C-alpha atoms as an extended CHARMM CRD file, in Angstrom:
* protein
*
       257  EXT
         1         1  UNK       CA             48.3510000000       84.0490000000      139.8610000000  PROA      1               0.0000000000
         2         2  UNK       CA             50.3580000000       81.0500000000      140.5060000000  PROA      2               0.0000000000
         3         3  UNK       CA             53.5820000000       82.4940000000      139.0710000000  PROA      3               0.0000000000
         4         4  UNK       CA             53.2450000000       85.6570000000      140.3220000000  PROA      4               0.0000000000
         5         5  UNK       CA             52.9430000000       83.5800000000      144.1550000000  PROA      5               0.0000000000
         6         6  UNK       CA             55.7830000000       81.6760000000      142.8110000000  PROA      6               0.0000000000
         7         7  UNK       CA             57.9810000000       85.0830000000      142.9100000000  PROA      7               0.0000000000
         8         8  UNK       CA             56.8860000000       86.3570000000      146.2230000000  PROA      8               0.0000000000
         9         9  UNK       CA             58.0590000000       82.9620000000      147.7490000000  PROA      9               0.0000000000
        10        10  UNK       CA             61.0850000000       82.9060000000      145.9150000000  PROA      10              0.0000000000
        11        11  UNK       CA             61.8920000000       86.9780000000      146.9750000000  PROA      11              0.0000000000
        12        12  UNK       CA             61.1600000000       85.6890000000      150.5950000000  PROA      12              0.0000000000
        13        13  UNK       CA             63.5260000000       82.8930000000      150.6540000000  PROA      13              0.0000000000
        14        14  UNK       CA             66.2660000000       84.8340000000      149.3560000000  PROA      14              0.0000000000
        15        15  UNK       CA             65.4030000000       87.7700000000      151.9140000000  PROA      15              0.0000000000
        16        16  UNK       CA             65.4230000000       85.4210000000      154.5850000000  PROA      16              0.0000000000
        17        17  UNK       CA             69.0460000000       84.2620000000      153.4940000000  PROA      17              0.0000000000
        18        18  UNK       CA             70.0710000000       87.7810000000      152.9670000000  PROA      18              0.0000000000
        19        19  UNK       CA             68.7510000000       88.7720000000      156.5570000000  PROA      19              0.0000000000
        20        20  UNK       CA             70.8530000000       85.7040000000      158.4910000000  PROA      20              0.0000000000
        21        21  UNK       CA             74.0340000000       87.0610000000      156.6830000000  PROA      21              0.0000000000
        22        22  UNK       CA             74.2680000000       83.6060000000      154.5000000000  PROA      22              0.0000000000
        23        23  UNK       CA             74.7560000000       83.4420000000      150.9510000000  PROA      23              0.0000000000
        24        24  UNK       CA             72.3640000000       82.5290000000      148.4770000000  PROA      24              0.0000000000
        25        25  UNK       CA             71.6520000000       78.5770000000      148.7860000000  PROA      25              0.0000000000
        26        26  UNK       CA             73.5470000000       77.2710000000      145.8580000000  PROA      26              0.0000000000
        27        27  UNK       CA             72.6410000000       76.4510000000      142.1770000000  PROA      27              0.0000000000
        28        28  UNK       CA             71.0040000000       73.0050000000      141.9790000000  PROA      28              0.0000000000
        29        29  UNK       CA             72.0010000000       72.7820000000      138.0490000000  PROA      29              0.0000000000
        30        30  UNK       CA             73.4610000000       69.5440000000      137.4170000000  PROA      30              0.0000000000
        31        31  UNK       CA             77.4600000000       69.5670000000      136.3930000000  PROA      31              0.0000000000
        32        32  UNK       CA             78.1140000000       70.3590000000      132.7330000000  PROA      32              0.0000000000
        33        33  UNK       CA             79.0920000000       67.3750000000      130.4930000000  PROA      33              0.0000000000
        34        34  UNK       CA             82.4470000000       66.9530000000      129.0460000000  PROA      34              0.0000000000
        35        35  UNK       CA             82.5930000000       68.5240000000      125.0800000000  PROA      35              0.0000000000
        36        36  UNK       CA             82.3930000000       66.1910000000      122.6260000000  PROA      36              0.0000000000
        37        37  UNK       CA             83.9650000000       66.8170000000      119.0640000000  PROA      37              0.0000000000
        38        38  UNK       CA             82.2700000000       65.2050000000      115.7200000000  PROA      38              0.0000000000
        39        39  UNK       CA             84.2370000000       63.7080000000      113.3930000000  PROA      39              0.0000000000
        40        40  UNK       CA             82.4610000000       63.1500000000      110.2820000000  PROA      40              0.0000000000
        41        41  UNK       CA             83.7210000000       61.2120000000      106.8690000000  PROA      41              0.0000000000
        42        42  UNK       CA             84.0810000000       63.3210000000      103.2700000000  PROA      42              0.0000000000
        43        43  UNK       CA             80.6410000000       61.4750000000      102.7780000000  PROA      43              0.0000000000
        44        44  UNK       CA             79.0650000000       63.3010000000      106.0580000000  PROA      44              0.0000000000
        45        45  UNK       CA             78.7240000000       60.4770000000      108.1740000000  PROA      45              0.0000000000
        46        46  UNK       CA             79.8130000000       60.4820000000      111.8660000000  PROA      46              0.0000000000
        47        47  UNK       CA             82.7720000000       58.1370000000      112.0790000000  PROA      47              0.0000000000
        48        48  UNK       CA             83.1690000000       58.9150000000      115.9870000000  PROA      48              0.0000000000
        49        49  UNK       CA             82.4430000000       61.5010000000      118.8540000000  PROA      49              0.0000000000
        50        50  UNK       CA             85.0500000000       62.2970000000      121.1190000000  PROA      50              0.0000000000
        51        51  UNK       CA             84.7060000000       63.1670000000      124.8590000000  PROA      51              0.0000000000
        52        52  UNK       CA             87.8610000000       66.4010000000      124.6250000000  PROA      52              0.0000000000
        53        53  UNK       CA             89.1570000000       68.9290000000      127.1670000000  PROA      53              0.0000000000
        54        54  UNK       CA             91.5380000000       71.8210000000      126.2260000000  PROA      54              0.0000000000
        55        55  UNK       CA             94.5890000000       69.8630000000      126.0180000000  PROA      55              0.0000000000
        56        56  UNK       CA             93.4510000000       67.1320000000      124.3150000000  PROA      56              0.0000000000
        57        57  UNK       CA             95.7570000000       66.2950000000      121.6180000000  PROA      57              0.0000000000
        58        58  UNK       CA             94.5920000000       66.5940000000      118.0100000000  PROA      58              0.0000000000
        59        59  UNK       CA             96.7610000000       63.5110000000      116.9190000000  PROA      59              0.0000000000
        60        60  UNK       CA             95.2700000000       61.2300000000      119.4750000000  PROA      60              0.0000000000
        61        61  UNK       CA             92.1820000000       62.3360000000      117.5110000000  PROA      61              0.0000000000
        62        62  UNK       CA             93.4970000000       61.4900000000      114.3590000000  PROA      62              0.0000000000
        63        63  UNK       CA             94.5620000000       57.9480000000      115.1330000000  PROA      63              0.0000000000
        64        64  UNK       CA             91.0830000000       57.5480000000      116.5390000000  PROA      64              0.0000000000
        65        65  UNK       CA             89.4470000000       59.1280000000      113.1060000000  PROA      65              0.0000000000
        66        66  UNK       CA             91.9530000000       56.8380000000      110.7480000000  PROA      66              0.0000000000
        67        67  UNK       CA             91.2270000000       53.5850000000      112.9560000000  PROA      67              0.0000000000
        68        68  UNK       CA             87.1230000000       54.2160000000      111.9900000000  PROA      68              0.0000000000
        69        69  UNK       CA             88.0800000000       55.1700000000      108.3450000000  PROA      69              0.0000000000
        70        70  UNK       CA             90.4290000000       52.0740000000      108.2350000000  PROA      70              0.0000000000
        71        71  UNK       CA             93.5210000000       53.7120000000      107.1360000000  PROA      71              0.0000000000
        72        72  UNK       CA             96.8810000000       54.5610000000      108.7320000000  PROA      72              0.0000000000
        73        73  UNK       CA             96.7340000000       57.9500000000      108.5440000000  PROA      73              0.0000000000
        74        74  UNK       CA             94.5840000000       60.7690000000      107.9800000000  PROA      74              0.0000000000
        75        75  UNK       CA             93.6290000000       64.9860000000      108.2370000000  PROA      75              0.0000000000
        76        76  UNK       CA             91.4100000000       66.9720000000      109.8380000000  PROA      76              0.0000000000
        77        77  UNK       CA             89.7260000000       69.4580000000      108.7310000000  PROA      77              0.0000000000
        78        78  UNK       CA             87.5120000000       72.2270000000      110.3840000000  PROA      78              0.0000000000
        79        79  UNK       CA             85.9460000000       75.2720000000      108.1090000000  PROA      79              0.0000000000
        80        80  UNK       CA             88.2610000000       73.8800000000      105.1590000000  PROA      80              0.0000000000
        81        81  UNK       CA             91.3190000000       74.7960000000      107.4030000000  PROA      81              0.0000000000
        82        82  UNK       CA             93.3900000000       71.2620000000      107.6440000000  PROA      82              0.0000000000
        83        83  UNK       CA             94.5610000000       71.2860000000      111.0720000000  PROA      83              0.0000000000
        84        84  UNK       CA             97.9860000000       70.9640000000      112.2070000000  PROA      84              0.0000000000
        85        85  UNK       CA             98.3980000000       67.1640000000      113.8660000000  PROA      85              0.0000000000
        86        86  UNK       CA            102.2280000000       68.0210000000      115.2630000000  PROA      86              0.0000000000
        87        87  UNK       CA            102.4840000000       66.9500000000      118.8280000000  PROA      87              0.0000000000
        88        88  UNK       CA            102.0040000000       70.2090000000      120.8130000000  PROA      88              0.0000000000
        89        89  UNK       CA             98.6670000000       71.0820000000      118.7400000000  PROA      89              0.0000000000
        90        90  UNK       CA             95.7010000000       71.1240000000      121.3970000000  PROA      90              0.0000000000
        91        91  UNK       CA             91.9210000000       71.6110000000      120.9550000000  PROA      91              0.0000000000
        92        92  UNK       CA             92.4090000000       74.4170000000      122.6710000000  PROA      92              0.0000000000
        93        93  UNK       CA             95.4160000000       75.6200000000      120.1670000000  PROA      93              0.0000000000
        94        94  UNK       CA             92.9370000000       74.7290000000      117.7390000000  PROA      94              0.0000000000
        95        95  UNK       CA             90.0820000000       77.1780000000      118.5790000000  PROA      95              0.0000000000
        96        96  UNK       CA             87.9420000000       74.4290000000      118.8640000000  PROA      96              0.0000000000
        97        97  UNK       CA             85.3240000000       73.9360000000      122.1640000000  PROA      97              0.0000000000
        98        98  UNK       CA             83.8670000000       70.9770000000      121.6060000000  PROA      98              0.0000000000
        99        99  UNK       CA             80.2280000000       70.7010000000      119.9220000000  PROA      99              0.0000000000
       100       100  UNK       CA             81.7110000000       71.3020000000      116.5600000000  PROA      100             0.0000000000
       101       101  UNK       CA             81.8810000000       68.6150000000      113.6680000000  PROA      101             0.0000000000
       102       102  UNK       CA             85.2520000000       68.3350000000      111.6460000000  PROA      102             0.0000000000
       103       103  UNK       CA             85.8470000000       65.7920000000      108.7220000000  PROA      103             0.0000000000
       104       104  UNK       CA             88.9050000000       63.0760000000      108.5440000000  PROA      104             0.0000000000
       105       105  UNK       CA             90.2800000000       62.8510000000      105.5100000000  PROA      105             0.0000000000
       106       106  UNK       CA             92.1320000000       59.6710000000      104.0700000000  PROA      106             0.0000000000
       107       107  UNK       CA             95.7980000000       60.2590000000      103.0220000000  PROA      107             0.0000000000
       108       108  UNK       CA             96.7830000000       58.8460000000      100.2680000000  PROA      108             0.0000000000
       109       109  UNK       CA             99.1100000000       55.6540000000      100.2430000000  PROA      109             0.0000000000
       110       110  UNK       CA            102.4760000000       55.9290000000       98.1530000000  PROA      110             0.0000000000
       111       111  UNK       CA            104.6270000000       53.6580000000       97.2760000000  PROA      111             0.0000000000
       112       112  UNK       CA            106.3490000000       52.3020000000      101.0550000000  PROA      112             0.0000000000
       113       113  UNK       CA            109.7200000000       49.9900000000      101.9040000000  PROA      113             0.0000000000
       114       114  UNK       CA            110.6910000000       49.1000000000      105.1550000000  PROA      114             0.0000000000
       115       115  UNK       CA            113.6560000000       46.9670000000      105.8910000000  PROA      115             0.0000000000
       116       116  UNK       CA            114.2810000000       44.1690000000      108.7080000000  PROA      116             0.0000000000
       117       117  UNK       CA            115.9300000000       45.7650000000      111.7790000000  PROA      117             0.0000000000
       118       118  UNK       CA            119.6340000000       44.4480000000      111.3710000000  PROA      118             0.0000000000
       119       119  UNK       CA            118.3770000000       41.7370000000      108.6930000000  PROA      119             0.0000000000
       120       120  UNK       CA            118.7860000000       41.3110000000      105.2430000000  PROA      120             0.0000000000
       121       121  UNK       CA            115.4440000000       41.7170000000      103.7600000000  PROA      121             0.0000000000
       122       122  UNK       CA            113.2380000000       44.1680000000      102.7780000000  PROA      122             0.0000000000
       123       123  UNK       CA            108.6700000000       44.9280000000      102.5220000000  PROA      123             0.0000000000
       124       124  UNK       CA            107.3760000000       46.9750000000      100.4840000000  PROA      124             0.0000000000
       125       125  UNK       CA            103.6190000000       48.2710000000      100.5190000000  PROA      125             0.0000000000
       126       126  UNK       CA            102.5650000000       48.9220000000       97.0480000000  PROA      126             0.0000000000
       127       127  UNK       CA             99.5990000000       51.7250000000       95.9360000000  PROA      127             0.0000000000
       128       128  UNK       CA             97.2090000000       48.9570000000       95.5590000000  PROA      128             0.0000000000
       129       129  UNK       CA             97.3460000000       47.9570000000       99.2430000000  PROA      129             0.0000000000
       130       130  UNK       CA             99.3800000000       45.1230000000       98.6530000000  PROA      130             0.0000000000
       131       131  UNK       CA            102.6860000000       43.9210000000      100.3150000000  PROA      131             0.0000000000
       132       132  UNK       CA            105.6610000000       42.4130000000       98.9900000000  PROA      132             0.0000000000
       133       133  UNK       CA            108.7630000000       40.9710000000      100.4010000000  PROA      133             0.0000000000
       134       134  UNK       CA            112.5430000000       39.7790000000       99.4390000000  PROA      134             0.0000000000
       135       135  UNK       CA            115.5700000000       39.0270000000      100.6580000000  PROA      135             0.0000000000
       136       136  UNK       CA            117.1050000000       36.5670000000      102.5710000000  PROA      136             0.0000000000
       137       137  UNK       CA            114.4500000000       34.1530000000      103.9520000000  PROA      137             0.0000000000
       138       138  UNK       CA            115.1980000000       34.0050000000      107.6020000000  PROA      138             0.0000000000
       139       139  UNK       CA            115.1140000000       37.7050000000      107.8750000000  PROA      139             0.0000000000
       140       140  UNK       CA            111.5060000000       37.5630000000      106.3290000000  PROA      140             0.0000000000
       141       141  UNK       CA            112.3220000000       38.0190000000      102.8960000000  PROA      141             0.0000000000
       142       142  UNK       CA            109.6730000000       35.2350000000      101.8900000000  PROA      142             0.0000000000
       143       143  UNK       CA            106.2440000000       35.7660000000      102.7560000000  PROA      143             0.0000000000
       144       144  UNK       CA            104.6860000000       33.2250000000      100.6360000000  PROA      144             0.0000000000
       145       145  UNK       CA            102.6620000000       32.0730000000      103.7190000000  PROA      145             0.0000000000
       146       146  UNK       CA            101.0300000000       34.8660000000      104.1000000000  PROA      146             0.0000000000
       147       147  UNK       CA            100.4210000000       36.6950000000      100.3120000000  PROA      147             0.0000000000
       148       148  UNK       CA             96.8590000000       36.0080000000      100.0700000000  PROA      148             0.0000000000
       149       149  UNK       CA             96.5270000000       37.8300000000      103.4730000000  PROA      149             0.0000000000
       150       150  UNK       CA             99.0110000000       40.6340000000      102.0150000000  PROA      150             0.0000000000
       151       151  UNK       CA             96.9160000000       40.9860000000       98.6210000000  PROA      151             0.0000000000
       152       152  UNK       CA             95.5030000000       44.2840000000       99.8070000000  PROA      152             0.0000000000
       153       153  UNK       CA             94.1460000000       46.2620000000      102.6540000000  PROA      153             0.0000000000
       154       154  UNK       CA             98.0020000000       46.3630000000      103.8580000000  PROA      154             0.0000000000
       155       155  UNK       CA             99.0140000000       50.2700000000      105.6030000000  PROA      155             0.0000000000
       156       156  UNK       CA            102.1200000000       50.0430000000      107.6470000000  PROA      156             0.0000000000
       157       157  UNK       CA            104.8210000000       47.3610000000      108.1160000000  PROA      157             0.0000000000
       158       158  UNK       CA            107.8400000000       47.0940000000      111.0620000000  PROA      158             0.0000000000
       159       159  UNK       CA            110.5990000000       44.3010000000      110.8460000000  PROA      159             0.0000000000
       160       160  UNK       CA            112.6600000000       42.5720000000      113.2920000000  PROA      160             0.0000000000
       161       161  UNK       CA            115.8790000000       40.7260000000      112.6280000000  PROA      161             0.0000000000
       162       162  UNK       CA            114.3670000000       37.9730000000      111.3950000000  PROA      162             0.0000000000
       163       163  UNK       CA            110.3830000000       38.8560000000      110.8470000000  PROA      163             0.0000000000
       164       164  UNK       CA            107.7960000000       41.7210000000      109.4490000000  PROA      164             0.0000000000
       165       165  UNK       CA            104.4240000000       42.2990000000      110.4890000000  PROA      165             0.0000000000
       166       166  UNK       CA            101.8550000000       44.0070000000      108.5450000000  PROA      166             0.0000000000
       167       167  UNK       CA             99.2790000000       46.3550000000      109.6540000000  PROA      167             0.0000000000
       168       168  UNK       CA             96.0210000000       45.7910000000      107.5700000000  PROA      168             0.0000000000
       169       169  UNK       CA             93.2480000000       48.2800000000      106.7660000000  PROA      169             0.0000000000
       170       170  UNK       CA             90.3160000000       46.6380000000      109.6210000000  PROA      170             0.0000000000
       171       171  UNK       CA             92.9750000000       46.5160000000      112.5240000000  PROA      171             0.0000000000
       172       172  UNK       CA             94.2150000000       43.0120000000      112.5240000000  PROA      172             0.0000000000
       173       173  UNK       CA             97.8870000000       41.9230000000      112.1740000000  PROA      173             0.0000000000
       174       174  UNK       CA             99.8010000000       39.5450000000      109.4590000000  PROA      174             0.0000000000
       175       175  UNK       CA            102.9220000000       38.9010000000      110.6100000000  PROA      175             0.0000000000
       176       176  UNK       CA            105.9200000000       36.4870000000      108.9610000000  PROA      176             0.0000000000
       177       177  UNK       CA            108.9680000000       35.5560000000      108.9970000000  PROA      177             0.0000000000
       178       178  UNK       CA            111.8230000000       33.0270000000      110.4580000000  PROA      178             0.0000000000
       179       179  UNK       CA            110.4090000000       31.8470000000      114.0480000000  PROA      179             0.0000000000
       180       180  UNK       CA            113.2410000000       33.3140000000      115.8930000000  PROA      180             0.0000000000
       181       181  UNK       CA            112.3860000000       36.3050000000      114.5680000000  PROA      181             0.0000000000
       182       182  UNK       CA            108.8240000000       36.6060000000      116.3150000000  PROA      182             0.0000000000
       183       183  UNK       CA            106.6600000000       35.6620000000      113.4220000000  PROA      183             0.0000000000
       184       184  UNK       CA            104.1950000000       33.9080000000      115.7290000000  PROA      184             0.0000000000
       185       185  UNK       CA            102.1150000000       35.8950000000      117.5410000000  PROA      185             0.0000000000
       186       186  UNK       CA            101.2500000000       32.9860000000      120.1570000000  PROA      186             0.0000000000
       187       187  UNK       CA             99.1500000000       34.2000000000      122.6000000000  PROA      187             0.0000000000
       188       188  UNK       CA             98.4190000000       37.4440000000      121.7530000000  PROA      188             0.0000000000
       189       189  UNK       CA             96.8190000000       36.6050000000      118.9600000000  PROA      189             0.0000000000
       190       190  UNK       CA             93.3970000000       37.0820000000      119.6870000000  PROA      190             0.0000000000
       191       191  UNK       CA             94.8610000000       40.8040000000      120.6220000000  PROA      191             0.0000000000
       192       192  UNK       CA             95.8970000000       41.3090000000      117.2650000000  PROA      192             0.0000000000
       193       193  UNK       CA             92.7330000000       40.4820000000      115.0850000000  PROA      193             0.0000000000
       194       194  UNK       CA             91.2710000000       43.9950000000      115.2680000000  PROA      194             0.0000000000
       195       195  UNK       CA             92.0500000000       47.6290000000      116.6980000000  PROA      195             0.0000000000
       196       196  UNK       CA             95.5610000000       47.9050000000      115.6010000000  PROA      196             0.0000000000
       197       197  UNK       CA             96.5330000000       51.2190000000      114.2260000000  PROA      197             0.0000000000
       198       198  UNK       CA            100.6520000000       50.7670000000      114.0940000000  PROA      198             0.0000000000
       199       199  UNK       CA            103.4460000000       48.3770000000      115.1580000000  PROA      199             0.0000000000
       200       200  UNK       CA            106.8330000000       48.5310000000      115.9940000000  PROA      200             0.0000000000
       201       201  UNK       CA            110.1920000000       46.5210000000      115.9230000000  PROA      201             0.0000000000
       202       202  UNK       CA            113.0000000000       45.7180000000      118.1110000000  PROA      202             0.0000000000
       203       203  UNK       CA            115.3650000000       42.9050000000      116.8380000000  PROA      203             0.0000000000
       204       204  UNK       CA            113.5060000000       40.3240000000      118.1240000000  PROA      204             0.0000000000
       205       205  UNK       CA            110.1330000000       41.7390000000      119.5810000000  PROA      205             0.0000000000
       206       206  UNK       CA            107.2380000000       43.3190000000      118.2930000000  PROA      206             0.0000000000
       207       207  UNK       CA            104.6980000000       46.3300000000      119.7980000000  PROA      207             0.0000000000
       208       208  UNK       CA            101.1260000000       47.2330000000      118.0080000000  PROA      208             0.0000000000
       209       209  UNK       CA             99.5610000000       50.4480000000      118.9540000000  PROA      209             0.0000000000
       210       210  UNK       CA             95.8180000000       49.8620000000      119.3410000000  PROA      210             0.0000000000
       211       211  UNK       CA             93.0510000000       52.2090000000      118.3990000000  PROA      211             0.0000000000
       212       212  UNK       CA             92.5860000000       52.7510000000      122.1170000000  PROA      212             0.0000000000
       213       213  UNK       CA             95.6260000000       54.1660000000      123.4110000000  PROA      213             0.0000000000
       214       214  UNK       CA             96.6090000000       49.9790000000      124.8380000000  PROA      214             0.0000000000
       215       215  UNK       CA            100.1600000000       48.0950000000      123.7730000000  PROA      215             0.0000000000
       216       216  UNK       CA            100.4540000000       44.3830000000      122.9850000000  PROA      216             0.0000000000
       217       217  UNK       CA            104.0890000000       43.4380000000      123.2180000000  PROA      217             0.0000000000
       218       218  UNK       CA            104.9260000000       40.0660000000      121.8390000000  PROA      218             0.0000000000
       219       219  UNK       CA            108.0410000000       38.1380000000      120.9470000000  PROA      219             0.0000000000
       220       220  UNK       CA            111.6630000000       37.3260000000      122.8580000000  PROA      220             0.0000000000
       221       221  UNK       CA            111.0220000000       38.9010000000      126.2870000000  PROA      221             0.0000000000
       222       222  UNK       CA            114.7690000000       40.1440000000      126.8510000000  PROA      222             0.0000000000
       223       223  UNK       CA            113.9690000000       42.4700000000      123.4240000000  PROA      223             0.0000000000
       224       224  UNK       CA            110.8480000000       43.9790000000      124.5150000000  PROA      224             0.0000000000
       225       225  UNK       CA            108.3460000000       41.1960000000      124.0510000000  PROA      225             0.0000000000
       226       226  UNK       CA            107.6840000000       41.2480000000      127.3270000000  PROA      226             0.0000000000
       227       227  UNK       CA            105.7990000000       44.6930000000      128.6470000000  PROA      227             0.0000000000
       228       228  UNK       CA            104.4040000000       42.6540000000      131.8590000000  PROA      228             0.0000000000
       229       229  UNK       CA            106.1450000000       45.2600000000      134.3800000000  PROA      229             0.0000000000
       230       230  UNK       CA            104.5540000000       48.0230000000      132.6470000000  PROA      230             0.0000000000
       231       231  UNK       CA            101.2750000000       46.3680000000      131.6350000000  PROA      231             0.0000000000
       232       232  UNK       CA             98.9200000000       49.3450000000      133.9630000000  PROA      232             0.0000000000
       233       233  UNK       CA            100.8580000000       52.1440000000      132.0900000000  PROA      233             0.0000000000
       234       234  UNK       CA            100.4140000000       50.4660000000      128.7350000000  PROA      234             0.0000000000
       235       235  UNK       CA             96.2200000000       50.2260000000      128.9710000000  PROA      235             0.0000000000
       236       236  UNK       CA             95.4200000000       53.3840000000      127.7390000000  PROA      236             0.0000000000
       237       237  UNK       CA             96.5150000000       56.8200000000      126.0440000000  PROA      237             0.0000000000
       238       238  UNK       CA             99.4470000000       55.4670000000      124.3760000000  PROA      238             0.0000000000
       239       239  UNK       CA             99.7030000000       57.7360000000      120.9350000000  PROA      239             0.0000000000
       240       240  UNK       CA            103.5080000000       55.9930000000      119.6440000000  PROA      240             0.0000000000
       241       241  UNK       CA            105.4430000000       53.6430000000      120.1190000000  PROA      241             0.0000000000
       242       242  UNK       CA            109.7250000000       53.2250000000      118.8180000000  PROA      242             0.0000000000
       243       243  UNK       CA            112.2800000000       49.9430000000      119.5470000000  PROA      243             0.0000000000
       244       244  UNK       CA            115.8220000000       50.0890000000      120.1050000000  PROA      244             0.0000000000
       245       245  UNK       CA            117.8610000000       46.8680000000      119.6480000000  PROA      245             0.0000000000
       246       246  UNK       CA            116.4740000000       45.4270000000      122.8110000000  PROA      246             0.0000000000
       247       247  UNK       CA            113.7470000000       47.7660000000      124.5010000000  PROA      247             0.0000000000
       248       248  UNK       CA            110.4260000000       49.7670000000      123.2700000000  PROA      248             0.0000000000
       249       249  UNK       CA            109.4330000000       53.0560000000      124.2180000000  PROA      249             0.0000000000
       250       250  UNK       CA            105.7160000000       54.4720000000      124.0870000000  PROA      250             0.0000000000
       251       251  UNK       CA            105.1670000000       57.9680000000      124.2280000000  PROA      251             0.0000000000
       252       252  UNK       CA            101.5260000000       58.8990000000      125.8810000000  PROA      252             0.0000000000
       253       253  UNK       CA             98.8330000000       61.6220000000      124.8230000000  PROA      253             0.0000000000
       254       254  UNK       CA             99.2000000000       63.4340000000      128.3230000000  PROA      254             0.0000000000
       255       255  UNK       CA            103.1210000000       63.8730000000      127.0600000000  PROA      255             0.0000000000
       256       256  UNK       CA            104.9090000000       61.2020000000      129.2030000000  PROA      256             0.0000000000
       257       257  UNK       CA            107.1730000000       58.2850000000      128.2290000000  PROA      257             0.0000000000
């Protein structure tokens, strides 16, 4: 038969190979893709699938997860185990391969106040999703400008001396505030509509952590607001980011600063 003629050709080949001391010609199977994990809403729908290795960091998925659910935070959960998100937990660490499907789970919001950096006024971020602010108005204690924006949707806040801005629940920022304390975004606006996931303050400069792993810096360039010298480092895989008085640093998913 045909396969049985298939055999004998392939037996001769491999003789042939064997008899002119070579090794077997090599496997013509194509290279295995990389895994890809599942991660699936409370409802069962797939929010995202993510291309992982073994040292891929389960908080870098997590950000990922709560950018598609629209929060600022959430868990993961795999066989009704919630997963530990600390920074040394792995996929790997994990005992997961890759192929599996884990759910994100929203956390809840409480009750959050954040304070200017040096300033004299304070945000809060009430249950509801919506923001408030007081204080002394040219540390962004009045955001009357802005309160329709801040009526809900609102998950993390970071103040300057003299300005907040407000993370909202689709990835866009609201920021306010006295001008010398960065309120206006300016050019990186168009930035800072969608994708956010969390800012940070100096005194006078702000930093927003986007959904994938980039940095827009914006504000007075001696305080951080300008990240021009570090723009190639700052495209991708940046998981935090924390401001001193004058300076911002971001801390990346492969570990480095």
């Amino acid at each position: 038969t045909c396969m049985a003629q298939a055999r004998k050709t392939d037996m001769l080949v491999l003789k042939q190979w064997e008899l002119s001391g070579n090794s077997p010609p090599p496997s013509q199977e194509p290279s295995p893709m990389p895994p890809v994990l599942r991660v699936l809403s409370l409802a069962g729908n797939e929010l995202l699938a993510v291309k992982v290795s073994p040292e891929t960091r389960l908080s870098e998925v997590a950000c990922r997860a709560a950018a598609a659910l629209g929060v600022a935070s959430c868990a993961l959960v795999a066989d009704g185990v919630i997963l530990d998100l600390g920074d040394c937990s792995t996929v790997e660490g994990a005992n997961l391969t890759g192929g599996e499907a884990i759910t994100a789970v929203a956390r809840p919001q409480p009750l959050a106040i954040f304070a200017s950096r040096f300033g004299q006024a304070f945000a809060a971020i009430k249950p509801d999703g919506s923001a408030v602010a007081w204080g002394s108005c040219v540390s962004g204690g009045d955001c009357s400008s802005v309160r329709a924006s801040l009526a809900q949707g609102v998950v993390q806040v970071a103040g300057t001396f003299g300005a907040f801005a407000a993370v909202k629940t689709d990835g866009s920022v609201i920021a306010w505030g006295s001008d010398q304390g960065v309120s206006d975004t300016g050019s990186v606006r168009a930035s800072l509509t969608r994708g956010v996931v969390r800012v940070a303050g100096t005194s006078m400069a702000f930093a927003a952590v986007k959904a994938d792993g980039s940095v827009v810096t914006w504000g007075l360039p001696a305080c951080g607001g300008d990240s021009s010298s570090a723009r190639a480092s700052l495209a991708g895989g940046v998981v935090r980011v924390a401001g001193t008085f004058a300076a911002f640093a971001a801390v990346k998913a492969d570990g480095s600063v």
